[in-house]
Amino acid sequence: MAQSNEHAAVDRAMQKMMRAFETEDRDLMFEVLRKDGTVLGYSPGRGSVVTETTEAWAQGFTGKPADDEDQRHRRYEILDVTGDAAAVKVMLDYPGWIGVDYLALSKIDGQWMIVSKSWSGRAKPKAR
């Protein structure tokens, strides 16, 4: 039963994150994102690994939904919840980009928080 409760708590944190993505609400994102976390991924466009704090990454949230928000599709799958750690896969399909985020969450002071994000993605060809 406890494991089921923790899975549900991780799901609630992820629902909040999805709302933050949709609304570009940085404050909402920080309710489930540790500012001292890490974002790491390989950027084919830059030809290098990109690493930054989660706080720096979230600064890109403008507080206004993207103009093409109605064309952006996101879904997530909770891969594992064990003790105070969880792993979540987020699939992102945007008009110009497709990618996957792997999130590590930790239960800190009774609250599930995203502590790291590893991503992979690529530009999509423009629709004709």
PDB file of C-alpha atoms in Angstrom:
ATOM      1  CA  MET A   1       0.000   0.000   0.000  1.00  0.00           C
ATOM      2  CA  ALA A   2       2.810   2.450   0.853  1.00  0.00           C
ATOM      3  CA  GLN A   3       4.422   1.859  -2.536  1.00  0.00           C
ATOM      4  CA  SER A   4       1.086   2.595  -4.221  1.00  0.00           C
ATOM      5  CA  ASN A   5       0.804   5.849  -2.242  1.00  0.00           C
ATOM      6  CA  GLU A   6       4.318   6.888  -3.305  1.00  0.00           C
ATOM      7  CA  HIS A   7       3.556   6.104  -6.959  1.00  0.00           C
ATOM      8  CA  ALA A   8       0.455   8.311  -6.693  1.00  0.00           C
ATOM      9  CA  ALA A   9       2.525  11.095  -5.101  1.00  0.00           C
ATOM     10  CA  VAL A  10       5.075  10.936  -7.941  1.00  0.00           C
ATOM     11  CA  ASP A  11       2.174  11.040 -10.402  1.00  0.00           C
ATOM     12  CA  ARG A  12       0.840  14.203  -8.733  1.00  0.00           C
ATOM     13  CA  ALA A  13       4.283  15.835  -8.986  1.00  0.00           C
ATOM     14  CA  MET A  14       4.445  14.929 -12.668  1.00  0.00           C
ATOM     15  CA  GLN A  15       0.963  16.297 -13.341  1.00  0.00           C
ATOM     16  CA  LYS A  16       2.124  19.575 -11.834  1.00  0.00           C
ATOM     17  CA  MET A  17       5.213  19.522 -14.047  1.00  0.00           C
ATOM     18  CA  MET A  18       3.059  18.923 -17.138  1.00  0.00           C
ATOM     19  CA  ARG A  19       0.880  21.927 -16.200  1.00  0.00           C
ATOM     20  CA  ALA A  20       4.047  24.006 -15.793  1.00  0.00           C
ATOM     21  CA  PHE A  21       5.169  22.969 -19.297  1.00  0.00           C
ATOM     22  CA  GLU A  22       1.760  23.853 -20.767  1.00  0.00           C
ATOM     23  CA  THR A  23       1.546  27.240 -19.068  1.00  0.00           C
ATOM     24  CA  GLU A  24       5.286  28.065 -19.052  1.00  0.00           C
ATOM     25  CA  ASP A  25       4.792  28.811 -15.341  1.00  0.00           C
ATOM     26  CA  ARG A  26       8.232  28.921 -13.727  1.00  0.00           C
ATOM     27  CA  ASP A  27       6.809  29.280 -10.198  1.00  0.00           C
ATOM     28  CA  LEU A  28       4.655  26.188 -10.662  1.00  0.00           C
ATOM     29  CA  MET A  29       7.672  24.304 -12.011  1.00  0.00           C
ATOM     30  CA  PHE A  30       9.714  25.192  -8.940  1.00  0.00           C
ATOM     31  CA  GLU A  31       7.065  23.562  -6.751  1.00  0.00           C
ATOM     32  CA  VAL A  32       8.414  20.209  -8.026  1.00  0.00           C
ATOM     33  CA  LEU A  33      11.865  21.141  -9.375  1.00  0.00           C
ATOM     34  CA  ARG A  34      14.927  21.572  -7.159  1.00  0.00           C
ATOM     35  CA  LYS A  35      16.734  24.744  -8.198  1.00  0.00           C
ATOM     36  CA  ASP A  36      20.081  23.087  -7.454  1.00  0.00           C
ATOM     37  CA  GLY A  37      19.361  20.083  -9.674  1.00  0.00           C
ATOM     38  CA  THR A  38      21.135  19.266 -12.923  1.00  0.00           C
ATOM     39  CA  VAL A  39      20.108  19.197 -16.590  1.00  0.00           C
ATOM     40  CA  LEU A  40      22.352  17.262 -18.952  1.00  0.00           C
ATOM     41  CA  GLY A  41      21.974  16.314 -22.597  1.00  0.00           C
ATOM     42  CA  TYR A  42      23.738  16.149 -25.926  1.00  0.00           C
ATOM     43  CA  SER A  43      22.845  18.906 -28.381  1.00  0.00           C
ATOM     44  CA  PRO A  44      23.363  17.821 -32.000  1.00  0.00           C
ATOM     45  CA  GLY A  45      22.912  21.464 -33.068  1.00  0.00           C
ATOM     46  CA  ARG A  46      25.764  22.589 -30.832  1.00  0.00           C
ATOM     47  CA  GLY A  47      27.739  19.392 -31.312  1.00  0.00           C
ATOM     48  CA  SER A  48      28.374  19.167 -27.584  1.00  0.00           C
ATOM     49  CA  VAL A  49      27.034  18.142 -24.226  1.00  0.00           C
ATOM     50  CA  VAL A  50      24.960  20.829 -22.548  1.00  0.00           C
ATOM     51  CA  THR A  51      24.847  20.951 -18.772  1.00  0.00           C
ATOM     52  CA  GLU A  52      23.178  23.529 -16.549  1.00  0.00           C
ATOM     53  CA  THR A  53      21.363  23.823 -13.280  1.00  0.00           C
ATOM     54  CA  THR A  54      17.641  23.166 -13.243  1.00  0.00           C
ATOM     55  CA  GLU A  55      17.221  26.771 -12.119  1.00  0.00           C
ATOM     56  CA  ALA A  56      18.995  28.064 -15.240  1.00  0.00           C
ATOM     57  CA  TRP A  57      16.991  25.699 -17.459  1.00  0.00           C
ATOM     58  CA  ALA A  58      13.677  26.818 -15.947  1.00  0.00           C
ATOM     59  CA  GLN A  59      14.532  30.479 -16.600  1.00  0.00           C
ATOM     60  CA  GLY A  60      13.403  29.725 -20.169  1.00  0.00           C
ATOM     61  CA  PHE A  61       9.820  29.450 -18.929  1.00  0.00           C
ATOM     62  CA  THR A  62       8.201  32.722 -19.986  1.00  0.00           C
ATOM     63  CA  GLY A  63       4.951  32.641 -18.008  1.00  0.00           C
ATOM     64  CA  LYS A  64       3.015  32.626 -21.287  1.00  0.00           C
ATOM     65  CA  PRO A  65       2.038  29.452 -23.168  1.00  0.00           C
ATOM     66  CA  ALA A  66       3.864  28.894 -26.461  1.00  0.00           C
ATOM     67  CA  ASP A  67       2.032  30.093 -29.558  1.00  0.00           C
ATOM     68  CA  ASP A  68       1.932  26.493 -30.821  1.00  0.00           C
ATOM     69  CA  GLU A  69       0.961  24.945 -27.452  1.00  0.00           C
ATOM     70  CA  ASP A  70      -2.105  23.310 -29.031  1.00  0.00           C
ATOM     71  CA  GLN A  71       0.271  21.362 -31.305  1.00  0.00           C
ATOM     72  CA  ARG A  72       2.630  20.214 -28.554  1.00  0.00           C
ATOM     73  CA  HIS A  73       2.116  16.735 -27.189  1.00  0.00           C
ATOM     74  CA  ARG A  74       3.593  15.439 -23.949  1.00  0.00           C
ATOM     75  CA  ARG A  75       3.143  12.277 -21.980  1.00  0.00           C
ATOM     76  CA  TYR A  76       5.048  10.564 -19.229  1.00  0.00           C
ATOM     77  CA  GLU A  77       5.624   7.114 -17.862  1.00  0.00           C
ATOM     78  CA  ILE A  78       6.674   6.459 -14.285  1.00  0.00           C
ATOM     79  CA  LEU A  79       9.380   3.839 -14.725  1.00  0.00           C
ATOM     80  CA  ASP A  80      10.156   3.087 -11.100  1.00  0.00           C
ATOM     81  CA  VAL A  81       9.438   4.229  -7.557  1.00  0.00           C
ATOM     82  CA  THR A  82      11.614   2.643  -4.901  1.00  0.00           C
ATOM     83  CA  GLY A  83      11.973   4.075  -1.431  1.00  0.00           C
ATOM     84  CA  ASP A  84      12.794   7.768  -1.782  1.00  0.00           C
ATOM     85  CA  ALA A  85      13.804   7.619  -5.467  1.00  0.00           C
ATOM     86  CA  ALA A  86      11.814   7.573  -8.696  1.00  0.00           C
ATOM     87  CA  ALA A  87      12.535   7.595 -12.436  1.00  0.00           C
ATOM     88  CA  VAL A  88      10.170   9.061 -15.026  1.00  0.00           C
ATOM     89  CA  LYS A  89      10.352   9.139 -18.833  1.00  0.00           C
ATOM     90  CA  VAL A  90       8.743  12.163 -20.526  1.00  0.00           C
ATOM     91  CA  MET A  91       8.029  11.990 -24.271  1.00  0.00           C
ATOM     92  CA  LEU A  92       7.836  15.354 -26.043  1.00  0.00           C
ATOM     93  CA  ASP A  93       6.501  15.842 -29.563  1.00  0.00           C
ATOM     94  CA  TYR A  94       6.521  19.482 -30.654  1.00  0.00           C
ATOM     95  CA  PRO A  95       6.024  20.906 -34.154  1.00  0.00           C
ATOM     96  CA  GLY A  96       9.763  21.501 -34.626  1.00  0.00           C
ATOM     97  CA  TRP A  97      11.283  19.086 -32.130  1.00  0.00           C
ATOM     98  CA  ILE A  98      10.907  15.580 -30.748  1.00  0.00           C
ATOM     99  CA  GLY A  99      12.618  14.397 -27.617  1.00  0.00           C
ATOM    100  CA  VAL A 100      12.714  12.433 -24.410  1.00  0.00           C
ATOM    101  CA  ASP A 101      13.483  13.620 -20.896  1.00  0.00           C
ATOM    102  CA  TYR A 102      14.529  11.182 -18.199  1.00  0.00           C
ATOM    103  CA  LEU A 103      13.787  12.643 -14.798  1.00  0.00           C
ATOM    104  CA  ALA A 104      15.168  11.543 -11.455  1.00  0.00           C
ATOM    105  CA  LEU A 105      12.991  12.436  -8.485  1.00  0.00           C
ATOM    106  CA  SER A 106      13.835  12.234  -4.808  1.00  0.00           C
ATOM    107  CA  LYS A 107      11.523  12.439  -1.850  1.00  0.00           C
ATOM    108  CA  ILE A 108      12.966  15.338   0.156  1.00  0.00           C
ATOM    109  CA  ASP A 109      11.370  16.449   3.414  1.00  0.00           C
ATOM    110  CA  GLY A 110       8.262  14.464   2.485  1.00  0.00           C
ATOM    111  CA  GLN A 111       7.870  15.982  -1.000  1.00  0.00           C
ATOM    112  CA  TRP A 112       8.745  14.452  -4.367  1.00  0.00           C
ATOM    113  CA  MET A 113      11.111  16.767  -6.245  1.00  0.00           C
ATOM    114  CA  ILE A 114      12.809  16.537  -9.624  1.00  0.00           C
ATOM    115  CA  VAL A 115      16.546  16.573  -8.932  1.00  0.00           C
ATOM    116  CA  SER A 116      17.888  15.906 -12.410  1.00  0.00           C
ATOM    117  CA  LYS A 117      16.908  15.819 -16.045  1.00  0.00           C
ATOM    118  CA  SER A 118      18.762  14.025 -18.810  1.00  0.00           C
ATOM    119  CA  TRP A 119      17.438  14.674 -22.282  1.00  0.00           C
ATOM    120  CA  SER A 120      17.792  13.610 -25.858  1.00  0.00           C
ATOM    121  CA  GLY A 121      16.105  15.236 -28.804  1.00  0.00           C
ATOM    122  CA  ARG A 122      16.336  16.325 -32.393  1.00  0.00           C
ATOM    123  CA  ALA A 123      14.821  18.874 -34.705  1.00  0.00           C
ATOM    124  CA  LYS A 124      11.959  17.660 -36.861  1.00  0.00           C
ATOM    125  CA  PRO A 125      11.728  18.559 -40.516  1.00  0.00           C
ATOM    126  CA  LYS A 126       9.302  21.406 -41.114  1.00  0.00           C
ATOM    127  CA  ALA A 127       5.871  20.273 -42.319  1.00  0.00           C
ATOM    128  CA  ARG A 128       5.075  21.234 -45.874  1.00  0.00           C
TER     129      ARG A 128
END
